[in-house]
Coordinates of N, CA and C in Angstrom, one line a residue:
M289 N 94.9 121.1 91.0 CA 94.0 120.5 92.1 C 94.9 119.8 93.2
V290 N 95.9 119.1 92.7 CA 96.7 118.4 93.7 C 97.4 119.4 94.6
K291 N 97.9 120.5 94.1 CA 98.6 121.5 94.9 C 97.7 122.1 95.9
I292 N 96.5 122.3 95.5 CA 95.5 122.9 96.4 C 95.1 121.9 97.5
C293 N 94.9 120.7 97.2 CA 94.6 119.6 98.2 C 95.7 119.5 99.2
E294 N 96.9 119.4 98.7 CA 98.1 119.2 99.6 C 98.3 120.4 100.5
A295 N 98.1 121.6 100.0 CA 98.2 122.8 100.8 C 97.2 122.8 101.9
I296 N 95.9 122.5 101.6 CA 94.8 122.5 102.5 C 95.0 121.4 103.5
E297 N 95.4 120.2 103.1 CA 95.6 119.0 104.0 C 96.6 119.3 105.0
N298 N 97.7 120.0 104.6 CA 98.8 120.3 105.6 C 98.4 121.4 106.6
S299 N 97.4 122.1 106.3 CA 97.0 123.2 107.2 C 95.9 122.8 108.2
I300 N 95.3 121.7 108.0 CA 94.2 121.2 108.9 C 94.9 120.7 110.2
K301 N 94.4 121.1 111.3 CA 94.8 120.6 112.6 C 93.9 119.5 113.1
Y302 N 94.2 118.3 112.7 CA 93.3 117.2 113.0 C 93.1 116.9 114.5
W303 N 94.2 117.0 115.2 CA 94.1 116.7 116.7 C 93.2 117.7 117.4
K304 N 93.3 118.9 116.9 CA 92.5 120.0 117.5 C 91.0 119.7 117.2
R305 N 90.7 119.2 116.0 CA 89.3 118.8 115.6 C 88.9 117.6 116.5
F306 N 89.8 116.7 116.7 CA 89.5 115.5 117.5 C 89.1 115.9 118.9
K307 N 89.8 116.8 119.5 CA 89.5 117.3 120.9 C 88.1 117.9 121.0
K308 N 87.7 118.6 119.9 CA 86.4 119.3 119.9 C 85.2 118.4 119.7
K309 N 85.5 117.2 119.3 CA 84.3 116.3 119.0 C 83.6 116.0 120.3
E310 N 82.3 116.1 120.3 CA 81.5 115.8 121.5 C 81.4 114.3 121.6
R311 N 81.6 113.8 122.8 CA 81.6 112.3 123.0 C 80.8 112.0 124.3
N312 N 79.9 111.1 124.2 CA 79.0 110.7 125.3 C 79.7 109.5 126.0
C313 N 80.2 109.7 127.2 CA 80.8 108.6 128.0 C 79.9 107.5 128.3
E314 N 78.6 107.7 128.4 CA 77.7 106.7 128.7 C 77.4 105.8 127.4
N315 N 78.0 106.1 126.3 CA 77.8 105.4 125.1 C 78.2 103.9 125.4
E316 N 77.2 103.0 125.2 CA 77.5 101.6 125.5 C 78.1 100.8 124.3
D317 N 78.5 101.5 123.3 CA 79.2 100.9 122.2 C 80.7 100.8 122.6
Y318 N 81.1 99.7 123.2 CA 82.4 99.6 123.8 C 83.5 99.5 122.7
E319 N 83.2 99.0 121.5 CA 84.2 99.0 120.5 C 84.5 100.4 120.0
Y320 N 83.4 101.3 120.0 CA 83.6 102.7 119.6 C 84.5 103.4 120.7
N321 N 84.2 103.1 122.0 CA 85.0 103.7 123.0 C 86.4 103.3 123.0
L322 N 86.7 102.0 122.7 CA 88.1 101.5 122.7 C 88.8 102.2 121.5
N323 N 88.2 102.3 120.4 CA 88.9 102.9 119.3 C 89.1 104.4 119.5
Y324 N 88.1 105.1 120.2 CA 88.3 106.5 120.6 C 89.6 106.6 121.5
S325 N 89.7 105.6 122.5 CA 90.8 105.6 123.4 C 92.1 105.4 122.7
T326 N 92.1 104.6 121.6 CA 93.3 104.4 120.8 C 93.8 105.7 120.2
C327 N 92.8 106.5 119.6 CA 93.1 107.8 119.0 C 93.6 108.8 120.1
S328 N 92.9 108.8 121.2 CA 93.3 109.7 122.3 C 94.7 109.4 122.8
T329 N 95.0 108.1 122.9 CA 96.4 107.7 123.3 C 97.4 108.2 122.3
A330 N 97.1 108.0 121.0 CA 98.0 108.4 120.0 C 98.3 109.9 120.0
M331 N 97.2 110.7 120.3 CA 97.3 112.1 120.4 C 98.2 112.5 121.6
D332 N 97.9 111.9 122.7 CA 98.6 112.3 124.0 C 100.1 112.0 123.9
L333 N 100.4 110.9 123.2 CA 101.8 110.5 123.1 C 102.5 111.0 121.9
C334 N 101.8 111.9 121.1 CA 102.4 112.4 119.8 C 102.9 111.2 119.0
A335 N 102.1 110.2 118.9 CA 102.5 109.0 118.2 C 102.7 109.2 116.7
K336 N 103.7 108.6 116.1 CA 104.0 108.7 114.7 C 102.9 108.0 113.8
A337 N 102.3 106.9 114.4 CA 101.3 106.2 113.6 C 100.4 105.4 114.6
I338 N 99.3 104.9 114.0 CA 98.5 103.9 114.7 C 98.5 102.7 113.8
F339 N 98.8 101.5 114.4 CA 98.8 100.3 113.7 C 97.5 99.5 114.2
A340 N 96.8 99.0 113.2 CA 95.5 98.3 113.5 C 95.5 97.0 112.7
Y341 N 95.4 95.9 113.5 CA 95.2 94.6 112.8 C 93.7 94.4 112.6
T342 N 93.4 94.0 111.4 CA 92.0 93.7 111.1 C 91.8 92.6 110.0
D343 N 90.7 91.9 110.2 CA 90.4 90.9 109.1 C 89.1 91.3 108.4
T344 N 88.4 92.3 109.0 CA 87.1 92.7 108.5 C 87.2 94.2 108.0
G345 N 88.1 94.9 108.5 CA 88.2 96.4 108.2 C 87.5 97.3 109.1
R346 N 86.7 96.7 110.0 CA 85.8 97.5 110.9 C 86.6 98.4 111.8
T347 N 87.7 97.8 112.4 CA 88.5 98.6 113.3 C 89.1 99.8 112.6
A348 N 89.7 99.6 111.4 CA 90.4 100.6 110.7 C 89.4 101.7 110.3
K349 N 88.2 101.3 109.8 CA 87.2 102.3 109.4 C 86.8 103.2 110.6
M350 N 86.6 102.5 111.7 CA 86.1 103.3 112.9 C 87.2 104.3 113.4
I351 N 88.5 103.8 113.4 CA 89.6 104.7 113.8 C 89.7 105.8 112.8
A352 N 89.6 105.6 111.5 CA 89.7 106.6 110.5 C 88.5 107.6 110.7
G353 N 87.4 107.2 111.1 CA 86.3 108.1 111.4 C 86.6 109.1 112.4
F354 N 87.5 108.9 113.3 CA 87.9 109.8 114.3 C 88.8 110.9 113.8
M355 N 89.3 110.6 112.6 CA 90.2 111.5 111.8 C 91.5 111.9 112.6
P356 N 92.2 110.9 113.1 CA 93.5 111.2 113.8 C 94.5 111.9 112.9
Q357 N 95.4 112.6 113.4 CA 96.4 113.3 112.6 C 97.4 112.4 112.1
C358 N 97.7 111.4 112.8 CA 98.8 110.4 112.4 C 98.2 109.4 111.5
P359 N 99.0 108.8 110.6 CA 98.5 107.8 109.7 C 98.1 106.5 110.4
I360 N 97.2 105.8 109.8 CA 96.7 104.5 110.3 C 97.2 103.4 109.4
Y361 N 98.1 102.6 109.9 CA 98.6 101.5 109.1 C 97.8 100.2 109.5
V362 N 97.2 99.7 108.5 CA 96.3 98.5 108.7 C 97.0 97.2 108.3
I363 N 97.1 96.4 109.3 CA 97.8 95.1 109.0 C 96.7 94.0 108.8
T364 N 96.7 93.4 107.6 CA 95.8 92.4 107.3 C 96.4 91.3 106.4
A365 N 95.8 90.2 106.4 CA 96.1 89.1 105.5 C 95.0 88.9 104.4
N366 N 94.0 89.7 104.6 CA 92.8 89.6 103.7 C 93.0 90.6 102.5
K367 N 93.2 90.0 101.3 CA 93.4 90.8 100.1 C 92.2 91.6 99.7
E368 N 91.0 91.2 100.0 CA 89.8 91.9 99.7 C 89.7 93.2 100.6
I369 N 90.0 93.1 101.8 CA 90.0 94.2 102.8 C 91.1 95.2 102.4
D370 N 92.3 94.7 101.9 CA 93.4 95.5 101.4 C 92.8 96.4 100.3
K371 N 92.1 95.9 99.4 CA 91.5 96.7 98.3 C 90.5 97.7 98.8
Q372 N 89.6 97.2 99.7 CA 88.5 98.1 100.2 C 89.0 99.3 101.0
L373 N 90.0 99.1 101.8 CA 90.6 100.1 102.6 C 91.4 101.2 101.9
S374 N 91.7 100.9 100.6 CA 92.4 101.9 99.8 C 91.5 103.2 99.6
M375 N 90.2 103.0 99.9 CA 89.3 104.2 99.7 C 89.0 104.9 101.0
V376 N 89.6 104.4 102.1 CA 89.3 105.0 103.4 C 90.4 106.0 103.8
W377 N 90.0 107.2 104.2 CA 90.9 108.3 104.4 C 91.9 107.9 105.5
N378 N 93.2 108.3 105.2 CA 94.3 108.2 106.1 C 94.7 106.7 106.5
T379 N 94.2 105.7 105.7 CA 94.6 104.4 106.0 C 95.5 103.8 104.9
Y380 N 96.5 103.1 105.4 CA 97.5 102.5 104.4 C 97.6 101.0 104.8
T381 N 97.3 100.1 104.0 CA 97.3 98.7 104.3 C 98.7 98.1 104.1
I382 N 99.0 97.2 105.0 CA 100.2 96.4 104.9 C 99.7 95.0 104.9
L383 N 99.8 94.4 103.7 CA 99.4 93.0 103.5 C 100.5 92.1 104.0
V384 N 100.1 91.2 104.8 CA 101.0 90.2 105.4 C 100.5 88.8 105.1
E385 N 101.4 87.8 105.2 CA 100.9 86.4 105.1 C 100.3 86.0 106.4
P386 N 99.3 85.2 106.3 CA 98.6 84.7 107.6 C 99.7 84.1 108.5
Q387 N 99.5 84.4 109.8 CA 100.4 83.9 110.8 C 99.6 83.1 111.9
E388 N 100.3 82.5 112.8 CA 99.7 81.6 113.8 C 99.0 82.5 114.9
S389 N 99.4 83.7 115.0 CA 98.7 84.6 116.0 C 98.7 86.0 115.6
I390 N 97.8 86.8 116.2 CA 97.7 88.2 115.9 C 99.0 88.9 116.2
D391 N 99.6 88.6 117.3 CA 100.9 89.2 117.7 C 101.9 89.0 116.6
N392 N 102.0 87.8 116.0 CA 103.0 87.6 115.0 C 102.6 88.4 113.7
M393 N 101.3 88.6 113.4 CA 100.9 89.4 112.3 C 101.3 90.9 112.5
I394 N 101.0 91.3 113.7 CA 101.4 92.7 114.0 C 102.9 92.9 113.9
N395 N 103.7 92.0 114.4 CA 105.1 92.1 114.3 C 105.6 92.1 112.9
E396 N 105.0 91.3 112.1 CA 105.3 91.2 110.6 C 105.0 92.5 110.0
G397 N 103.8 93.1 110.3 CA 103.4 94.4 109.7 C 104.3 95.5 110.1
I398 N 104.7 95.5 111.4 CA 105.7 96.6 111.8 C 107.0 96.4 111.2
K399 N 107.4 95.2 111.0 CA 108.7 94.9 110.3 C 108.7 95.5 108.8
K400 N 107.5 95.2 108.2 CA 107.4 95.7 106.8 C 107.3 97.2 106.8
A401 N 106.7 97.8 107.7 CA 106.6 99.3 107.8 C 108.0 99.9 108.0
K402 N 108.8 99.3 108.8 CA 110.2 99.8 109.0 C 111.0 99.6 107.7
E403 N 110.8 98.5 107.0 CA 111.5 98.3 105.7 C 111.1 99.4 104.7
K404 N 109.8 99.8 104.7 CA 109.4 100.8 103.8 C 109.6 102.2 104.3
E405 N 110.2 102.3 105.5 CA 110.5 103.6 106.1 C 109.3 104.4 106.4
Y406 N 108.1 103.7 106.7 CA 107.0 104.4 107.2 C 107.2 104.9 108.6
I407 N 108.0 104.1 109.4 CA 108.4 104.4 110.7 C 109.9 104.1 110.8
V408 N 110.5 104.7 111.8 CA 112.0 104.5 112.0 C 112.2 104.3 113.4
E409 N 113.4 103.8 113.7 CA 113.9 103.6 115.1 C 113.6 104.8 116.0
G410 N 113.0 104.5 117.1 CA 112.7 105.6 118.0 C 111.3 106.2 117.9
D411 N 110.6 105.8 116.9 CA 109.2 106.3 116.7 C 108.3 105.6 117.8
I412 N 107.3 106.4 118.2 CA 106.3 105.8 119.1 C 105.0 105.5 118.3
V413 N 104.5 104.3 118.4 CA 103.3 103.9 117.6 C 102.3 103.3 118.6
V414 N 101.0 103.5 118.3 CA 100.0 102.9 119.1 C 99.4 101.8 118.4
I415 N 99.2 100.7 119.1 CA 98.6 99.5 118.5 C 97.1 99.4 118.9
A416 N 96.3 99.4 117.9 CA 94.8 99.3 118.1 C 94.5 97.9 118.6
G417 N 93.4 97.8 119.3 CA 93.0 96.5 119.9 C 92.8 95.4 118.8
G418 N 92.7 94.3 119.3 CA 92.6 93.1 118.5 C 91.6 92.1 119.0
A419 N 92.1 91.0 119.3 CA 91.3 89.8 119.7 C 90.7 90.0 121.1
S420 N 89.9 89.1 121.5 CA 89.3 89.1 122.8 C 90.4 88.9 123.9
I421 N 90.2 89.4 125.1 CA 91.2 89.3 126.1 C 91.1 87.8 126.7
L422 N 89.9 87.4 126.9 CA 89.7 86.0 127.4 C 88.8 85.2 126.4
T423 N 89.4 84.1 126.0 CA 88.6 83.2 125.1 C 87.4 82.6 125.9
G424 N 86.3 82.4 125.2 CA 85.2 81.8 125.8 C 84.4 82.6 126.8
H425 N 84.7 83.9 126.9 CA 84.0 84.8 127.8 C 82.6 85.0 127.2
S426 N 81.6 85.0 128.1 CA 80.2 85.1 127.6 C 79.8 86.4 127.0
Q427 N 80.3 87.5 127.6 CA 80.0 88.8 127.1 C 81.0 89.3 126.1
S428 N 80.8 88.9 124.8 CA 81.8 89.2 123.8 C 81.9 90.6 123.4
N429 N 80.8 91.4 123.7 CA 80.9 92.8 123.3 C 81.8 93.6 124.3
L430 N 82.0 93.0 125.5 CA 82.9 93.7 126.5 C 84.2 93.1 126.5
N431 N 84.4 92.0 125.8 CA 85.7 91.2 125.9 C 86.6 91.7 124.7
K432 N 87.2 92.9 124.8 CA 88.0 93.4 123.8 C 89.3 93.9 124.5
T433 N 90.4 93.9 123.7 CA 91.7 94.4 124.2 C 91.9 95.8 123.6
I434 N 92.5 96.6 124.3 CA 92.7 98.0 123.9 C 94.0 98.2 123.1
G435 N 94.9 97.2 123.1 CA 96.1 97.4 122.3 C 97.3 97.8 123.2
G436 N 98.1 98.7 122.7 CA 99.3 99.1 123.5 C 100.1 100.2 122.8
V437 N 101.2 100.5 123.4 CA 102.1 101.5 122.9 C 103.5 100.8 122.6
L438 N 104.1 101.2 121.5 CA 105.4 100.6 121.2 C 106.4 101.7 120.8
K439 N 107.6 101.6 121.3 CA 108.6 102.5 120.8 C 109.5 101.6 119.9
V440 N 109.5 101.9 118.6 CA 110.1 101.1 117.6 C 111.6 101.2 117.8

């Protein structure tokens, strides 16, 4: 069974399937659209991986739902989320100690990924969005950051 699964998994063209997904641009679920953009950026740049910081697992689950071809490394300090995401397709958690900022947690997660050789020098990775852009902004559903691109 393992041999069959591995053979099939390697033959599926996930980015091709991603491109064929129908998407409504008028969809007002901005979190959905931001995560779609994260996957689209990863595809366009031939990224080695997507890194997503999360404390609830929601971002990682949504990105995994788009079925990107590259792995999703989830950076979290939440041990419960670490366990839960082990069941989500194409996600690999990197458990880090709580830090004073999300940036520091992402940096720590990338450092651990390099140590485990998930990524190597020169790889391009896409960072999924995280916290609000502006604190105290009244429209919290629109106040999200899209993340960025990093060459390791």
